[in-house]
mmCIF file of C-alpha atoms in Angstrom:
data_model
loop_
_atom_site.group_PDB
_atom_site.id
_atom_site.type_symbol
_atom_site.label_atom_id
_atom_site.label_comp_id
_atom_site.label_asym_id
_atom_site.label_seq_id
_atom_site.Cartn_x
_atom_site.Cartn_y
_atom_site.Cartn_z
ATOM 1 C CA MET A 177 -28.322 -125.093 -17.473
ATOM 2 C CA THR A 178 -30.904 -126.943 -19.547
ATOM 3 C CA SER A 179 -33.803 -124.930 -20.910
ATOM 4 C CA SER A 180 -37.387 -125.969 -20.244
ATOM 5 C CA VAL A 181 -37.779 -126.660 -23.976
ATOM 6 C CA GLU A 182 -34.771 -128.968 -23.894
ATOM 7 C CA LYS A 183 -36.219 -130.726 -20.836
ATOM 8 C CA LYS A 184 -39.441 -131.280 -22.784
ATOM 9 C CA LEU A 185 -37.430 -132.595 -25.750
ATOM 10 C CA ALA A 186 -35.632 -135.008 -23.408
ATOM 11 C CA GLU A 187 -39.013 -136.206 -22.099
ATOM 12 C CA LEU A 188 -39.967 -136.878 -25.722
ATOM 13 C CA GLY A 189 -36.733 -138.822 -26.258
ATOM 14 C CA ILE A 190 -35.300 -136.166 -28.576
ATOM 15 C CA THR A 191 -31.654 -135.115 -28.557
ATOM 16 C CA LEU A 192 -30.891 -132.208 -30.853
ATOM 17 C CA PRO A 193 -28.199 -133.038 -33.391
ATOM 18 C CA SER A 194 -25.313 -130.763 -34.259
ATOM 19 C CA PRO A 195 -26.701 -128.319 -36.806
ATOM 20 C CA LYS A 196 -25.871 -129.186 -40.382
ATOM 21 C CA PRO A 197 -23.666 -126.669 -42.209
ATOM 22 C CA PRO A 198 -24.971 -125.076 -45.412
ATOM 23 C CA ILE A 199 -24.448 -127.070 -48.615
ATOM 24 C CA ALA A 200 -24.267 -123.989 -50.846
ATOM 25 C CA ASN A 201 -23.861 -120.203 -50.683
ATOM 26 C CA TYR A 202 -26.266 -119.298 -47.863
ATOM 27 C CA VAL A 203 -26.361 -119.108 -44.083
ATOM 28 C CA PRO A 204 -28.494 -121.412 -41.918
ATOM 29 C CA ALA A 205 -30.183 -118.581 -40.006
ATOM 30 C CA VAL A 206 -30.701 -114.842 -40.333
ATOM 31 C CA ARG A 207 -31.986 -112.668 -37.519
ATOM 32 C CA THR A 208 -33.725 -109.385 -38.203
ATOM 33 C CA GLY A 209 -35.310 -107.703 -35.207
ATOM 34 C CA ASN A 210 -37.163 -110.348 -33.249
ATOM 35 C CA LEU A 211 -37.543 -112.721 -36.196
ATOM 36 C CA LEU A 212 -35.227 -115.599 -37.003
ATOM 37 C CA PHE A 213 -35.406 -117.016 -40.522
ATOM 38 C CA ILE A 214 -34.197 -120.618 -40.701
ATOM 39 C CA SER A 215 -33.065 -121.911 -44.091
ATOM 40 C CA GLY A 216 -34.666 -125.102 -45.362
ATOM 41 C CA GLN A 217 -33.781 -128.156 -43.310
ATOM 42 C CA VAL A 218 -33.990 -131.559 -44.964
ATOM 43 C CA SER A 219 -35.029 -134.855 -43.426
ATOM 44 C CA VAL A 220 -31.642 -135.937 -42.045
ATOM 45 C CA ASP A 221 -31.216 -137.721 -38.729
ATOM 46 C CA GLY A 222 -28.502 -137.228 -36.129
ATOM 47 C CA ASP A 223 -26.332 -139.895 -37.781
ATOM 48 C CA GLY A 224 -26.440 -138.092 -41.116
ATOM 49 C CA LYS A 225 -28.857 -140.534 -42.772
ATOM 50 C CA ILE A 226 -31.348 -138.768 -45.019
ATOM 51 C CA ALA A 227 -34.940 -139.958 -45.386
ATOM 52 C CA THR A 228 -35.165 -140.138 -49.171
ATOM 53 C CA GLY A 229 -37.619 -140.835 -51.941
ATOM 54 C CA LYS A 230 -40.856 -139.554 -53.376
ATOM 55 C CA LEU A 231 -44.250 -139.554 -51.752
ATOM 56 C CA GLY A 232 -46.617 -141.305 -54.123
ATOM 57 C CA ALA A 233 -43.806 -143.535 -55.443
ATOM 58 C CA GLY A 234 -42.973 -145.912 -52.632
ATOM 59 C CA VAL A 235 -42.697 -143.545 -49.646
ATOM 60 C CA SER A 236 -45.722 -143.782 -47.346
ATOM 61 C CA ILE A 237 -47.457 -140.833 -45.720
ATOM 62 C CA GLU A 238 -46.248 -142.138 -42.342
ATOM 63 C CA ALA A 239 -42.633 -142.233 -43.557
ATOM 64 C CA GLY A 240 -43.108 -138.707 -44.941
ATOM 65 C CA GLN A 241 -44.429 -137.532 -41.582
ATOM 66 C CA ALA A 242 -41.386 -139.026 -39.840
ATOM 67 C CA ALA A 243 -39.160 -137.218 -42.361
ATOM 68 C CA ALA A 244 -40.999 -133.943 -41.659
ATOM 69 C CA LYS A 245 -40.451 -134.457 -37.919
ATOM 70 C CA LEU A 246 -36.706 -134.757 -38.621
ATOM 71 C CA CYS A 247 -36.918 -131.384 -40.371
ATOM 72 C CA ALA A 248 -38.507 -129.875 -37.251
ATOM 73 C CA ILE A 249 -35.768 -131.295 -35.037
ATOM 74 C CA ASN A 250 -33.139 -129.826 -37.358
ATOM 75 C CA ILE A 251 -34.905 -126.463 -37.317
ATOM 76 C CA LEU A 252 -34.714 -126.443 -33.517
ATOM 77 C CA ALA A 253 -31.017 -127.346 -33.705
ATOM 78 C CA GLN A 254 -30.431 -124.348 -35.983
ATOM 79 C CA VAL A 255 -32.470 -122.083 -33.690
ATOM 80 C CA LYS A 256 -30.429 -123.181 -30.688
ATOM 81 C CA ALA A 257 -27.181 -122.587 -32.592
ATOM 82 C CA ALA A 258 -28.359 -119.108 -33.586
ATOM 83 C CA ILE A 259 -29.697 -117.863 -30.235
ATOM 84 C CA GLY A 260 -28.245 -120.255 -27.654
ATOM 85 C CA ASP A 261 -31.391 -120.860 -25.598
ATOM 86 C CA LEU A 262 -34.600 -122.423 -26.886
ATOM 87 C CA ASP A 263 -36.533 -120.744 -24.076
ATOM 88 C CA LYS A 264 -36.076 -117.518 -26.069
ATOM 89 C CA VAL A 265 -38.495 -118.871 -28.682
ATOM 90 C CA VAL A 266 -41.681 -116.809 -28.459
ATOM 91 C CA ARG A 267 -43.416 -118.830 -31.172
ATOM 92 C CA ILE A 268 -43.045 -120.605 -34.461
ATOM 93 C CA VAL A 269 -44.550 -118.036 -36.825
ATOM 94 C CA LYS A 270 -44.534 -119.730 -40.236
ATOM 95 C CA LEU A 271 -43.395 -122.949 -41.860
ATOM 96 C CA VAL A 272 -43.041 -123.723 -45.529
ATOM 97 C CA GLY A 273 -42.887 -127.458 -46.161
ATOM 98 C CA PHE A 274 -41.670 -128.934 -49.434
ATOM 99 C CA VAL A 275 -42.650 -132.530 -50.158
ATOM 100 C CA ASN A 276 -40.742 -134.532 -52.769
ATOM 101 C CA ALA A 277 -43.713 -136.090 -54.533
ATOM 102 C CA THR A 278 -45.115 -137.450 -57.740
ATOM 103 C CA GLY A 279 -47.374 -135.178 -59.770
ATOM 104 C CA ASP A 280 -50.520 -137.031 -58.711
ATOM 105 C CA PHE A 281 -49.761 -137.015 -54.952
ATOM 106 C CA THR A 282 -52.096 -134.626 -53.122
ATOM 107 C CA ASP A 283 -51.579 -135.292 -49.406
ATOM 108 C CA HIS A 284 -48.769 -132.769 -48.862
ATOM 109 C CA PRO A 285 -50.528 -131.239 -45.802
ATOM 110 C CA LYS A 286 -50.711 -134.654 -44.111
ATOM 111 C CA VAL A 287 -46.972 -135.138 -44.633
ATOM 112 C CA VAL A 288 -45.990 -131.710 -43.280
ATOM 113 C CA ASN A 289 -48.186 -132.395 -40.236
ATOM 114 C CA GLY A 290 -45.248 -134.496 -39.024
ATOM 115 C CA CYS A 291 -43.371 -131.224 -38.536
ATOM 116 C CA SER A 292 -46.319 -129.190 -37.290
ATOM 117 C CA ASP A 293 -47.472 -131.822 -34.803
ATOM 118 C CA PHE A 294 -43.966 -132.095 -33.368
ATOM 119 C CA PHE A 295 -43.684 -128.338 -32.828
ATOM 120 C CA VAL A 296 -46.987 -128.297 -30.942
ATOM 121 C CA GLU A 297 -45.950 -131.343 -28.896
ATOM 122 C CA ALA A 298 -42.558 -129.839 -28.043
ATOM 123 C CA LEU A 299 -43.528 -126.174 -27.630
ATOM 124 C CA GLY A 300 -47.246 -126.199 -26.833
ATOM 125 C CA ASP A 301 -49.085 -123.111 -28.076
ATOM 126 C CA LYS A 302 -45.744 -121.494 -29.002
ATOM 127 C CA GLY A 303 -45.482 -124.216 -31.647
ATOM 128 C CA ARG A 304 -48.732 -123.285 -33.441
ATOM 129 C CA HIS A 305 -47.994 -121.542 -36.715
ATOM 130 C CA ALA A 306 -49.110 -120.452 -40.152
ATOM 131 C CA ARG A 307 -47.996 -122.869 -42.857
ATOM 132 C CA SER A 308 -47.736 -123.797 -46.498
ATOM 133 C CA ALA A 309 -47.238 -127.349 -47.763
ATOM 134 C CA VAL A 310 -46.266 -127.778 -51.396
ATOM 135 C CA GLY A 311 -45.215 -130.619 -53.635
ATOM 136 C CA VAL A 312 -41.998 -130.449 -55.610
ATOM 137 C CA SER A 313 -40.453 -132.735 -58.205
ATOM 138 C CA GLY A 314 -37.200 -133.096 -56.295
ATOM 139 C CA LEU A 315 -35.182 -131.959 -53.272
ATOM 140 C CA PRO A 316 -31.452 -131.897 -52.471
ATOM 141 C CA PHE A 317 -30.029 -135.405 -51.928
ATOM 142 C CA ASP A 318 -33.436 -136.841 -52.909
ATOM 143 C CA ALA A 319 -34.700 -135.897 -49.420
ATOM 144 C CA SER A 320 -38.368 -136.681 -48.916
ATOM 145 C CA VAL A 321 -39.122 -133.410 -47.112
ATOM 146 C CA GLU A 322 -37.572 -129.980 -46.548
ATOM 147 C CA VAL A 323 -38.985 -127.320 -44.230
ATOM 148 C CA GLU A 324 -38.021 -123.687 -43.683
ATOM 149 C CA ALA A 325 -39.192 -121.623 -40.720
ATOM 150 C CA ILE A 326 -39.742 -118.144 -39.382
ATOM 151 C CA VAL A 327 -39.412 -118.015 -35.604
ATOM 152 C CA GLU A 328 -40.209 -115.124 -33.264
ATOM 153 C CA ILE A 329 -37.585 -114.812 -30.541
ATOM 154 C CA ALA A 330 -37.186 -112.762 -27.383
#
């Protein structure tokens, strides 16, 4: 049976990819009580292609937003793998977005909006969250964006 969240994703033209396995010594998700902590998800699409490069050095804000949306899709894939049913998501509590950027780039919040906007579009009010958006000098595989999440679940 398809969850209502997955039906909404289908309406948006989104198919969740298979969750990516960890690239180092960590697990993709940890549940404690009714909170699910999702490890950082980079901007990789379902075919394994990573959106790469630095904001402020050839990567546009729009391309960064698309990369951040990929992170959100991968977060949902990890949530589904961890709990089995996206309808068990009570809300996205907190996101921390990391933007691979030059030192003079200052539009990190605009980039991470690609993730935030997608969660609201896909989950409605359950997708509204607290958030941080920070610039970093580099990310694994030269990914443009990485986002970690805290999700309240039923």
